[in-house]
Coordinates of C-alpha atoms in Angstrom, one line a residue:
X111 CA 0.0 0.0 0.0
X112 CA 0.6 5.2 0.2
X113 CA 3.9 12.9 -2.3
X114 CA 7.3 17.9 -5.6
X115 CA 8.7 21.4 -6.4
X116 CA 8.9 23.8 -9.0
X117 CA 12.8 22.2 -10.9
X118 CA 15.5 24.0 -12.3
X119 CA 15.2 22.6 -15.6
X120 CA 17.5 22.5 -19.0
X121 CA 14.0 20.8 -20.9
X122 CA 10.6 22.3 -20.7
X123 CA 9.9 18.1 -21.2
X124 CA 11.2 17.4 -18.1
X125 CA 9.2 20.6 -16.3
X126 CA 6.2 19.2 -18.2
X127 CA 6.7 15.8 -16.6
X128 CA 5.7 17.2 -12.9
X129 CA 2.8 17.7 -13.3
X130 CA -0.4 15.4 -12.3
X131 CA -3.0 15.6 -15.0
X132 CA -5.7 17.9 -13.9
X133 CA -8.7 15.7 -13.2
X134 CA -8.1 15.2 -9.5
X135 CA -9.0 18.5 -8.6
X136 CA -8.1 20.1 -5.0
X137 CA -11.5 18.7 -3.3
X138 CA -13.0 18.9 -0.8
X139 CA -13.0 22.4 0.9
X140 CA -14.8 23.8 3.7
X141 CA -18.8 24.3 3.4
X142 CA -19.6 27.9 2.1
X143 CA -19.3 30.4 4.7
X144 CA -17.4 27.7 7.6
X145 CA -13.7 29.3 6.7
X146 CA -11.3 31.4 8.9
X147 CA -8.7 31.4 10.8
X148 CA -10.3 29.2 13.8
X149 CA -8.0 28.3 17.0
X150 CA -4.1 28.1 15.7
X151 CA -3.3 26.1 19.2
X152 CA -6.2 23.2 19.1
X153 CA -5.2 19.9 18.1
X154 CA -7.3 18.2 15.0
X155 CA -8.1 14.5 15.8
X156 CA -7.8 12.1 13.0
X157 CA -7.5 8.2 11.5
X158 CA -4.7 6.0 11.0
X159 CA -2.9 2.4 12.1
X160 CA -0.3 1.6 14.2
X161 CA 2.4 1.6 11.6
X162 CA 4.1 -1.9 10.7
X163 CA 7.4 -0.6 11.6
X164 CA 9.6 1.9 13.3
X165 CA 9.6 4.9 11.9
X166 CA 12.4 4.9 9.9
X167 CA 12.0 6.5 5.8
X168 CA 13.3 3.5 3.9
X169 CA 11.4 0.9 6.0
X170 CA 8.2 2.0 5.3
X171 CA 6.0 1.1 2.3
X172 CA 2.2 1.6 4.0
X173 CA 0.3 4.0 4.6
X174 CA 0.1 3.6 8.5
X175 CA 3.2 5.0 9.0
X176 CA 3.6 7.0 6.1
X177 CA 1.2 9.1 7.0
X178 CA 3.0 9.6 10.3
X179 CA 6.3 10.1 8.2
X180 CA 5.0 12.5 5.5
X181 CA 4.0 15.2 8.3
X182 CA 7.4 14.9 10.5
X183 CA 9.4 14.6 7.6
X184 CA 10.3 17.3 5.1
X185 CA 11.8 16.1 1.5
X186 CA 13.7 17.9 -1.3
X187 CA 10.5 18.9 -2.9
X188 CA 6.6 18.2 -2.2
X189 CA 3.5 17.5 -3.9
X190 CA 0.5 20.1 -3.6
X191 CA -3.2 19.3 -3.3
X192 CA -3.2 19.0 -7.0
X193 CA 0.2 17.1 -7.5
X194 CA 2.1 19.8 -8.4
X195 CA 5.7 20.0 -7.5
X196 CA 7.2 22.4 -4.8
X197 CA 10.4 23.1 -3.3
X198 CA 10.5 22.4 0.3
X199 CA 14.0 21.5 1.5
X200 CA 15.7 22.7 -2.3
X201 CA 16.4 25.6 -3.5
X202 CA 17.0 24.0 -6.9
X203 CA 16.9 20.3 -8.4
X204 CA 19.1 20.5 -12.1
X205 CA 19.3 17.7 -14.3
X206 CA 22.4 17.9 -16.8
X207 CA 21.2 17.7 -21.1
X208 CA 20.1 13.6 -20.5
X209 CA 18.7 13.9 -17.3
X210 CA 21.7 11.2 -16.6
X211 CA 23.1 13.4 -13.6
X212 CA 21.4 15.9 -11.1
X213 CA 22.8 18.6 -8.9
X214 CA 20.6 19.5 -5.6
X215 CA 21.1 22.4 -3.6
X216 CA 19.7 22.4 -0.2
X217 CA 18.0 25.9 1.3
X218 CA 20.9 27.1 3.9
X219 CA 19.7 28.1 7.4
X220 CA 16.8 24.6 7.4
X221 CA 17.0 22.5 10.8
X222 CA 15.9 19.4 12.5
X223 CA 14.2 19.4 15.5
X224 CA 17.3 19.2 17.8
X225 CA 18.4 22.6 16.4
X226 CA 20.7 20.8 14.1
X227 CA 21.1 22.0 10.3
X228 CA 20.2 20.1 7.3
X229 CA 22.9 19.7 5.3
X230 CA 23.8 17.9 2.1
X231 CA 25.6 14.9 4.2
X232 CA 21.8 14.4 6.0
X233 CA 20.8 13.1 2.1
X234 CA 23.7 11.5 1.5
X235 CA 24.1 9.1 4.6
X236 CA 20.2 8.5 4.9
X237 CA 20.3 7.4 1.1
X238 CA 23.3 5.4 1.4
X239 CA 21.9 3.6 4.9
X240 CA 18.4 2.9 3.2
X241 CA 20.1 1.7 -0.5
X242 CA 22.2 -0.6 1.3
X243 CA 21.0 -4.3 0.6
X244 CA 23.0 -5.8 3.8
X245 CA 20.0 -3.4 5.9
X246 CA 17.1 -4.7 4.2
X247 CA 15.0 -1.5 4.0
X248 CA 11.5 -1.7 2.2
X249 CA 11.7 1.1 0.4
X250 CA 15.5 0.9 -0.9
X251 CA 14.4 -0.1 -4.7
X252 CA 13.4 3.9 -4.7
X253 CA 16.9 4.4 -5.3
X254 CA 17.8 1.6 -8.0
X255 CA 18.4 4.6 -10.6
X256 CA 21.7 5.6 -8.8
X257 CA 25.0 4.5 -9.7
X258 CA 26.5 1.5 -7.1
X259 CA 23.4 0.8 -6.2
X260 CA 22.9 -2.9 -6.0
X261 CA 19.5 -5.3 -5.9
X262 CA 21.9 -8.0 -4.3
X263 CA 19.9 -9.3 -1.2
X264 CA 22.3 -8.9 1.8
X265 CA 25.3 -7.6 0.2
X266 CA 27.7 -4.9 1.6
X267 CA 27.5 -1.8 -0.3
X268 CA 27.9 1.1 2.4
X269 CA 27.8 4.2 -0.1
X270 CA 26.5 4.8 -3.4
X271 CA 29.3 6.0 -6.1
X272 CA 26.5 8.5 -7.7
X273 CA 26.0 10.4 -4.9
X274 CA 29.0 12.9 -4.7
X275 CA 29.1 15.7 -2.0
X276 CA 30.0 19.4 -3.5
X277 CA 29.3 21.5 -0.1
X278 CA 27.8 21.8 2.9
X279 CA 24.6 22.7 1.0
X280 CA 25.2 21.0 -2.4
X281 CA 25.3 17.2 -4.0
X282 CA 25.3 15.6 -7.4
X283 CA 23.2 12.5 -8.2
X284 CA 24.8 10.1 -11.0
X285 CA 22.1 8.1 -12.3
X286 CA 23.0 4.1 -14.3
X287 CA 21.6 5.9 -17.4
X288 CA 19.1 9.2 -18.3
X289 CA 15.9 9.4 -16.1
X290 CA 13.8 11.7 -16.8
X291 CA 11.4 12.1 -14.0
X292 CA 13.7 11.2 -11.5
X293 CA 13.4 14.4 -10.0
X294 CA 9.8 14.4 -9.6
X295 CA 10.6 11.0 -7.3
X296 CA 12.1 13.4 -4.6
X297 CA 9.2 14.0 -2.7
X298 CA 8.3 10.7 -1.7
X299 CA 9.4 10.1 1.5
X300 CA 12.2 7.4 1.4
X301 CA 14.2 10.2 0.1
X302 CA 13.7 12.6 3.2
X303 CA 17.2 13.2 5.3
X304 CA 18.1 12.3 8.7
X305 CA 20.2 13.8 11.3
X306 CA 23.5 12.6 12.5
X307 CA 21.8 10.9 15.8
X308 CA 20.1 8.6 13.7
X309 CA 22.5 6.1 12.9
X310 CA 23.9 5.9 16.6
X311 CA 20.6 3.4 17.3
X312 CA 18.4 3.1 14.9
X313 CA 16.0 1.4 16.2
X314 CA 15.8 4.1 19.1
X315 CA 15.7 6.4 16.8
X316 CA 12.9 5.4 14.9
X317 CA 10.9 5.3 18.0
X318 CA 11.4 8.3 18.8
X319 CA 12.6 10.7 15.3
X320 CA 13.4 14.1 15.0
X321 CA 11.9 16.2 12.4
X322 CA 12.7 17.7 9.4
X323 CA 8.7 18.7 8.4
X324 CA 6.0 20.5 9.7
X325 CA 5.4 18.8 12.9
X326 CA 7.1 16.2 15.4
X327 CA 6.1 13.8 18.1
X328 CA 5.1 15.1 20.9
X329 CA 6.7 13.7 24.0
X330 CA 6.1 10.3 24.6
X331 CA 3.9 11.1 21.2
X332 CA 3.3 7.7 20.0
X333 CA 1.4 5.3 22.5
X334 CA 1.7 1.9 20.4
X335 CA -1.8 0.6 18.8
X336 CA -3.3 3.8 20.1
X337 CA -2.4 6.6 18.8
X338 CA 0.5 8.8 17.3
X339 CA 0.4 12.5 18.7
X340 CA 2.0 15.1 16.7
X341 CA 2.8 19.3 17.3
X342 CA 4.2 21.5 15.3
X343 CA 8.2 21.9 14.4
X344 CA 9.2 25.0 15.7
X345 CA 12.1 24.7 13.5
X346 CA 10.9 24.4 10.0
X347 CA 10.3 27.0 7.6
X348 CA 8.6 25.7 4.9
X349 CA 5.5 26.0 2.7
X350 CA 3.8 23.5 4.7
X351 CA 3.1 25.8 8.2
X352 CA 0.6 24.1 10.3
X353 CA -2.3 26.2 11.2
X354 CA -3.7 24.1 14.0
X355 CA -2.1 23.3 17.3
X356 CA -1.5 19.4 16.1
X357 CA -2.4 16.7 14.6
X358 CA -3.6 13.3 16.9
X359 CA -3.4 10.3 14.6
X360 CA -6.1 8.2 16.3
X361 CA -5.6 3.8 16.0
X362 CA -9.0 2.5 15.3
X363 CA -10.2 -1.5 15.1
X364 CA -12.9 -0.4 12.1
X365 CA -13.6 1.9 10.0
X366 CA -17.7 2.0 11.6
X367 CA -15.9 3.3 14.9
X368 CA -14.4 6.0 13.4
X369 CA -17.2 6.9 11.8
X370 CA -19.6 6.8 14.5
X371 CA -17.1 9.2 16.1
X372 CA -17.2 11.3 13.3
X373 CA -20.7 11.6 13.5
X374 CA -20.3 12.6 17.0
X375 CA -18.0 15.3 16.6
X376 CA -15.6 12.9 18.4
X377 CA -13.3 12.6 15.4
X378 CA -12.3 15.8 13.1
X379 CA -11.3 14.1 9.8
X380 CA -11.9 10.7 8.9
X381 CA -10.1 9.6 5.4
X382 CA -11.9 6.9 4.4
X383 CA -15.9 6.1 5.1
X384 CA -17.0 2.8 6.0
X385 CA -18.9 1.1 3.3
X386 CA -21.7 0.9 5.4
X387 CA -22.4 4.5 5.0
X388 CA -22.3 5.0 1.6
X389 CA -26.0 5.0 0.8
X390 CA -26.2 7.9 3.8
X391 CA -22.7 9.9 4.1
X392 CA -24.0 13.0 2.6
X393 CA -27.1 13.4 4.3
X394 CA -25.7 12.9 7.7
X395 CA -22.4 15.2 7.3
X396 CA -24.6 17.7 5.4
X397 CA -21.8 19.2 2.7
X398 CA -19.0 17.9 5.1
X399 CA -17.7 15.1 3.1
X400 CA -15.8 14.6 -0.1
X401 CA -15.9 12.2 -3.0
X402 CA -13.4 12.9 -5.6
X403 CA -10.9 10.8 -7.7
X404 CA -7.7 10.1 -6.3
X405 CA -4.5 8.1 -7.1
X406 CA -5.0 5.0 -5.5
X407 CA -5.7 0.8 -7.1
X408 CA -7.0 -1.5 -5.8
X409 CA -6.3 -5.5 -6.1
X410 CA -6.3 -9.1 -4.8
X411 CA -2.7 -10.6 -5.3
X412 CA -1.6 -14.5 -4.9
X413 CA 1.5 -15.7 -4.0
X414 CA 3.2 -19.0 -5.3
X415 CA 0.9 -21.3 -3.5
X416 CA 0.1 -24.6 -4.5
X417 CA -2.1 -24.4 -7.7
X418 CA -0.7 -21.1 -8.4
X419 CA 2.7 -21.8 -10.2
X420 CA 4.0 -22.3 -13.8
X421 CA 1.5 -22.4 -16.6
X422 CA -1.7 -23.7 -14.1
X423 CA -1.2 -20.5 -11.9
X424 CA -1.7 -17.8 -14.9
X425 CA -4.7 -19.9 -16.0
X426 CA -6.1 -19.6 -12.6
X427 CA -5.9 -16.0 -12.1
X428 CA -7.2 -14.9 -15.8
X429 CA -10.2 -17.1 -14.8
X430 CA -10.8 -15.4 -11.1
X431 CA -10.1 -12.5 -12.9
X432 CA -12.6 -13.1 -15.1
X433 CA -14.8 -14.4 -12.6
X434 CA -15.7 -11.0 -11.0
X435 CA -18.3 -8.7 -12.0
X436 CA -16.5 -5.6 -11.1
X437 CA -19.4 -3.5 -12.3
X438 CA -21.6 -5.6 -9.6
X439 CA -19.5 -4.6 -6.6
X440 CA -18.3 -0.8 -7.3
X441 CA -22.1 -0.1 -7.6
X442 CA -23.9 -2.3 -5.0
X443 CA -20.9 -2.6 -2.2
X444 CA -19.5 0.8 -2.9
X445 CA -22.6 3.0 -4.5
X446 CA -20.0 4.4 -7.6
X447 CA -17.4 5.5 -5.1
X448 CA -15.4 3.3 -7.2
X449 CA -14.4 2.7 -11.0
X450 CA -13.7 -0.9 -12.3
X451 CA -9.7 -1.4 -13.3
X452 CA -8.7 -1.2 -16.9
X453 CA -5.3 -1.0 -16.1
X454 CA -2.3 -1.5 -13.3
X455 CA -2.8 2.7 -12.6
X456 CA -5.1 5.3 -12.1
X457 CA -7.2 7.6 -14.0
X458 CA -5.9 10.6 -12.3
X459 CA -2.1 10.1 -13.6
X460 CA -1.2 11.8 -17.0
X461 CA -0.7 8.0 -19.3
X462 CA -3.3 6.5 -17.7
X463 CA -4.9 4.1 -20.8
X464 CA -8.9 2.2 -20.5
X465 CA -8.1 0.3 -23.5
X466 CA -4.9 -1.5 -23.6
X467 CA -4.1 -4.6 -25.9
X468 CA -5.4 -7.6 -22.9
X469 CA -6.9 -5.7 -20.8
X470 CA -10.2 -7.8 -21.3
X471 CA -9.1 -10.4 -18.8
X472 CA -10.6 -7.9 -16.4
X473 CA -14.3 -7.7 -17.7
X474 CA -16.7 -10.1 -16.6
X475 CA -16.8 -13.3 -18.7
X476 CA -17.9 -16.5 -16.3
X477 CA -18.0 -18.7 -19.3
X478 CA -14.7 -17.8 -20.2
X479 CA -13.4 -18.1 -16.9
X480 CA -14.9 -21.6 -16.2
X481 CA -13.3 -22.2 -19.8
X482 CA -9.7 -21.4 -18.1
X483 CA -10.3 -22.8 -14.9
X484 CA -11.3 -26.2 -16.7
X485 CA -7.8 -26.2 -18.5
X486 CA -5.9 -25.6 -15.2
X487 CA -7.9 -28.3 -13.8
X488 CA -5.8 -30.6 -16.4
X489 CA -2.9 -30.1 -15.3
X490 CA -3.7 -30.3 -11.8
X491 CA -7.5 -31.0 -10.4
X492 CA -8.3 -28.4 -8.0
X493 CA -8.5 -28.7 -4.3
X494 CA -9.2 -26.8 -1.1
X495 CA -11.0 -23.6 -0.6
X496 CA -9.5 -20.1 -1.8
X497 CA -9.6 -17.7 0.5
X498 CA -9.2 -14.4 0.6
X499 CA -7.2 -12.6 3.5
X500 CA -8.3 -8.9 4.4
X501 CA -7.5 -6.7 7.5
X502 CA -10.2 -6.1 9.5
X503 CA -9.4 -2.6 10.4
X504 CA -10.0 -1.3 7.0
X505 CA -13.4 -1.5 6.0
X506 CA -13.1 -4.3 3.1
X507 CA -15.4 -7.5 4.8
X508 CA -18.3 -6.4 2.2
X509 CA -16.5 -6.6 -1.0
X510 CA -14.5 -9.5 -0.1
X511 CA -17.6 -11.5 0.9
X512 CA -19.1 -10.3 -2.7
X513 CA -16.0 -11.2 -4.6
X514 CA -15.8 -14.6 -3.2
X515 CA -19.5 -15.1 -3.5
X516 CA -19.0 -14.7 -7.4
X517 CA -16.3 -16.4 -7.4
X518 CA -17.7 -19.6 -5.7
X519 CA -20.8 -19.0 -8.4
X520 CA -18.6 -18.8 -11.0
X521 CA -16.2 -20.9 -10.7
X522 CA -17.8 -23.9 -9.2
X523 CA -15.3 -23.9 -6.4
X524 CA -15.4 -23.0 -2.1
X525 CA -14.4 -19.2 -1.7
X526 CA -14.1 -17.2 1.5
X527 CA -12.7 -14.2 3.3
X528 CA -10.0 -14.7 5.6
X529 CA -10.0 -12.0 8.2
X530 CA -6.9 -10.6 9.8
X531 CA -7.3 -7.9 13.0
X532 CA -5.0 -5.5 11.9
X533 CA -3.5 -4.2 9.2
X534 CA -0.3 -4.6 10.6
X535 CA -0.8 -8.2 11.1
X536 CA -1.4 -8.8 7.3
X537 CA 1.6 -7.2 6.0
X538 CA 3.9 -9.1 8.6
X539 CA 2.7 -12.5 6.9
X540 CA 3.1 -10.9 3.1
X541 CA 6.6 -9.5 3.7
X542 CA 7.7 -12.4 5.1
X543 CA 6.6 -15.0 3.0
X544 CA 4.4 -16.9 4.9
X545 CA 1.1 -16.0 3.7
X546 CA -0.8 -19.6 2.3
X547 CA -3.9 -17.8 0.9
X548 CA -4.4 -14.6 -1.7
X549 CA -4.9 -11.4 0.3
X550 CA -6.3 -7.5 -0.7
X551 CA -3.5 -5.7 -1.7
X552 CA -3.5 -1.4 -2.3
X553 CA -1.4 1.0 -4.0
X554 CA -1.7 4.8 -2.6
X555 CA 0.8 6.5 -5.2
X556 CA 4.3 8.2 -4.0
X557 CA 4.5 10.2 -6.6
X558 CA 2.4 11.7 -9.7
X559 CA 3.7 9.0 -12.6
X560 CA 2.7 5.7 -14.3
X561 CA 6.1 4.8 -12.8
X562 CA 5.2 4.2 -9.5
X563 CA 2.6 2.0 -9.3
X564 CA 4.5 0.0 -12.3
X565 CA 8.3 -0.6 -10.9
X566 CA 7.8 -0.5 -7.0
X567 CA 5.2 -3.3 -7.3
X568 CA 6.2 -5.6 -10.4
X569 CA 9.6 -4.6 -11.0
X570 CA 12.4 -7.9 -10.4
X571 CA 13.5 -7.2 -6.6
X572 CA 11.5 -4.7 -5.8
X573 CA 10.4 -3.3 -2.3
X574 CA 7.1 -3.5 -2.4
X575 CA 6.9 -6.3 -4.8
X576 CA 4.6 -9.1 -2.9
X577 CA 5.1 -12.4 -4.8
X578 CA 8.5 -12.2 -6.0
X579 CA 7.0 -11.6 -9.2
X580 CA 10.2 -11.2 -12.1
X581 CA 9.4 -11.0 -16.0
X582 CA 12.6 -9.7 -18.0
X583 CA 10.7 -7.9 -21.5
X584 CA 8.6 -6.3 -18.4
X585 CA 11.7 -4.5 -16.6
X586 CA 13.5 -4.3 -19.9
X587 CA 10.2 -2.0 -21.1
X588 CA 10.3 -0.2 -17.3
X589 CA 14.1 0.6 -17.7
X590 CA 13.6 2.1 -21.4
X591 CA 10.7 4.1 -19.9
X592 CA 12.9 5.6 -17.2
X593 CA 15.1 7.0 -19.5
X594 CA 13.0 8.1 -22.1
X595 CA 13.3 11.8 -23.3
X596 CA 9.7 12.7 -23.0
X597 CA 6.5 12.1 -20.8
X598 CA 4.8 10.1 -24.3
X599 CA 7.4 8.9 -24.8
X600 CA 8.1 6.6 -21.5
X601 CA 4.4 6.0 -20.9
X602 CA 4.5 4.5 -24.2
X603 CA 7.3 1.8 -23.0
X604 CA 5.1 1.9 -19.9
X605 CA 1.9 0.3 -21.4
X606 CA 3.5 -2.2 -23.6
X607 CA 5.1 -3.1 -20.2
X608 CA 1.2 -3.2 -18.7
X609 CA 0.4 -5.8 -22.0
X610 CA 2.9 -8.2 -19.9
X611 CA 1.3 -7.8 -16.9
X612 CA -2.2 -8.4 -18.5
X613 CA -0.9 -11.5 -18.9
X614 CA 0.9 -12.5 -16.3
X615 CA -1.4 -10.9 -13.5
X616 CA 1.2 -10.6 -11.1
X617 CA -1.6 -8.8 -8.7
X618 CA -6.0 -8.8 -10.2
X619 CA -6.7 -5.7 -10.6
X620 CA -10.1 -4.7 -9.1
X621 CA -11.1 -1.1 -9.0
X622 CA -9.8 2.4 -8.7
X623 CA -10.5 4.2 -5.8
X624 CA -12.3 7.5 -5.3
X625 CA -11.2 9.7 -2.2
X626 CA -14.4 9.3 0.0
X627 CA -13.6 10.6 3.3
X628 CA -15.4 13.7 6.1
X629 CA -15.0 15.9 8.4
X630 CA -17.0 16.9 11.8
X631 CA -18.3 20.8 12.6
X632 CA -15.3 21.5 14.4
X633 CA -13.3 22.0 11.8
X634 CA -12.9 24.4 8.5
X635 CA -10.6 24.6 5.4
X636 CA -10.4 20.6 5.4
X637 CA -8.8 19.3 1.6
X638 CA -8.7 16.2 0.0
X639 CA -5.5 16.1 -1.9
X640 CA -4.4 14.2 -5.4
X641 CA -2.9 10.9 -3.5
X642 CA -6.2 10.7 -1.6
X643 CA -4.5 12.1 1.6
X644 CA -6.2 15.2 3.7
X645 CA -3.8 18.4 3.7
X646 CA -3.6 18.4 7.6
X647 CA -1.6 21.5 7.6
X648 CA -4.5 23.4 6.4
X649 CA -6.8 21.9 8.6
X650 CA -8.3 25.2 10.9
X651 CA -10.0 24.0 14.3
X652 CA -13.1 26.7 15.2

């Protein structure tokens, strides 16, 4: 499952490349008449889960602690409501003629929270420590593009050759070849800095971080499966000033809680509605909620399980695939707050493609689908029940039910849910391999670009990539993308790439999701942005 500047550039191709096409709009807003100033010290209460691991940059790839780390953290650059890039940290991001090397200079005068200054070094050792394959970080694919990098599981490589130090305030990046929007990367938050005190223990650290962003723990801040508490950073100087007194990130077991506290003026923003409220969200927050298009995909993913393997695996998931009516579920489970998949994307991201060569293993076709399930059943007769796992803490129990409903129609065969508490839980068994049964899987984009949902989840050796999936044409296409010279050019490369995964199905693609998320009366100025994501630093408390 989970963010850039205005560049410095030699192209107006590569300026034209940071920008997220236009459709997501800035959302939400505050009713007519409910805006102002309201109460600068009150703190705004919100949703979230008790992120999988420490928080630590490059070991995070969900949104339960990204969330946490996109508000402490500040990067090079940052992504506006619209997707827009925006200096933060740099005062300028300069690709050479290819786009094959990059000079970043950092604003002079920037601290953490400790009083110490950002300087280049802060970039430079919390890229090398996250890149490294010997630490095993989640996130260290992000920076693959660099020279020295290595994919190399467990091997030694303390510092990347391409990043060179100039001064204090100044560092080059040598990418393996020309990549063109590797600067719009730069806001995601695997590339933010860390201080000095970091590295002396880690794991302390991450308990605990300084900040570099808009706001920091509070003392004692983060009360495990709780609640996270967060106050503004005296220190930073940014565009992204807080204009409440705080943000408290609160852990809830459902999404109906949360919503019922909403409701209640308990809660102040809640992200995401429980389907159980679709049919009556708008009546009962009366113009305080939000349904807009946003950057995120949806999908069921299977690992390399018995029947799932070789030749009999990709004729099993073309016929589950093909097996759910997609139309059935976004309209009756979700009441059109989502858009049946076409694609590995989104809609929102300049590319995006309904009609690519394969792309009809994802309409409905049961006869088809018991035509494919037939032929994998001679090479090896079926047996067992296929399950699907889901945390329980984020409001999917409906749509899983429906999906395996149809798919036990459909299919002839024993289908259920498989219920996990937490989140957290969940991504523990996927990461390390132990997961037996398919399980929901969700991409919230890093960054504005067919990219990023494409490499980080498909891509041979990737962080984020669940099943181990590797197809050599399909990185081959990714890795001419990269470099291409133009936006059209790359997204070209990047939907022959998608034709590969049509067929393959590494993940099912299920639906696109729309941003449906509210707000109580105590707050004003409340924002949906591009990625889905509410712009707490906007966020006024009357």
């Amino acid at each position: 499952m989970k963010k850039n500047r205005i560049l410095a550039t030699t192209a107006g191709i590569l300026a034209a490349s940071l920008l997220l096409a236009g459709c997501a709009g800035s959302g939400g807003g505050a009713p007519e008449g409910s805006g102002g100033a309201g109460n600068p010290e009150a703190i705004v209460t919100t949703n979230g889960t008790e992120p999988e691991n420490i928080l630590i940059p490059t070991m995070t790839n969900e949104v339960g602690g990204g969330k946490i780390l996109d508000l402490i953290n500040a990067t090079l650059v940052y992504y506006d409501v619209d997707g827009a890039v925006q200096n933060e940290l740099a005062e300028s991001i300069t690709p050479n003629e290819d786009a094959s090397e990059w000079t970043i200079k950092i604003k002079p005068g920037q601290k953490f929270s400790d009083d110490t200054e950002i300087k280049a070094d802060n970039f430079i050792k919390a890229w090398n420590y996250g890149a490294n394959p010997k630490n095993g970080h989640l996130s260290g694919y992000f920076f693959e593009p660099i020279e020295g990098y290595s994919a190399d599981e467990g091997k030694d490589v303390p510092e990347l050759s391409g990043l060179q130090k100039v001064d204090e305030h100044t560092f080059t990046v040598k990418l393996k070849e020309p990549t063109s929007d590797f600067g719009l990367r730069l806001g995601y938050s695997a590339f933010a800095p860390l201080p000095d005190v970091a590295f002396d223990d880690l794991e302390a650290y991450g308990n605990a971080p300084l900040a570099s962003g808009p706001y920091m723990l509070a003392k004692d801040g983060w009360e495990h499966n709780v609640k996270v508490d967060l106050v503004p950073n005296p220190n930073y100087e940014g565009p992204r000033t807080p204009k409440n007194g705080g943000i408290s990130i609160v852990f809830y077991a459902t999404q109906d809680a949360a919503y019922n506290d909403l409701l209640a003026n308990n809660l102040d923003v809640l992200d995401a509605l429980p389907d159980s409220a679709f049919g009556t969200y708008e009546d009962e927050l009366a113009g305080r909620s939000v349904n807009q298009p946003s950057a995120v995909f949806q999908s069921v993913t299977i690992p390399n399980i018995d029947h799932f393997t070789g030749e009999e695996g990709k004729l099993r998931r073309q016929a589950i695939s093909m097996a759910i009516n997609r139309e059935e579920v976004t309209d009756v489970v979700f009441s059109g707050t989502r858009t049946p998949a076409s694609d590995f994307t989104s809609p929102v991201i300049d590319g995006w493609s309904d009609s690519l060569p394969g792309n009809e293993v994802l309409k409905f076709n049961p006869e088809k689908a018991k035509e494919l399930w037939a032929e994998a059943d001679k090479i090896s007769p079926w047996s067992g029940t296929l399950e699907i796992g889901y945390n329980s803490d984020g409001g999917h129990q409906a749509w899983v039910e429906a999906v395996t409903n149809q798919l036990s129609n459909n299919l002839g065969i024993e289908a259920k849910g498989k219920p996990y508490a937490a989140f957290k839980e969940l991504r523990q068994e996927v990461n390390d391999r132990s997961i037996k049964n398919a399980f929901r899987t969700g991409w919230q984009a890093d960054y504005p670009g067919l990219y990023n949902f494409l490499a980080p989840l498909y891509a041979t050796g990737a962080g984020s990539n669940d099943t181990d999936y590797s197809n050599l044409e399909f990185d081959k296409l990714l890795a001419e993308g990269a470099k291409a010279t133009s936006v059209d050019e790359a997204n070209k490369h990047f939907e022959q790439a998608q034709t590969i995964l049509l067929e393959d199905l590494p993940s099912i693609p299920l639906w696109y999701s729309n941003v449906v998320g509210g707000w109580s009366e105590s707050v004003s100025n409340v924002k949906f942005g591009w990625n889905s994501v509410p712009v707490y630093y906007e966020i006024t408390k009357n």
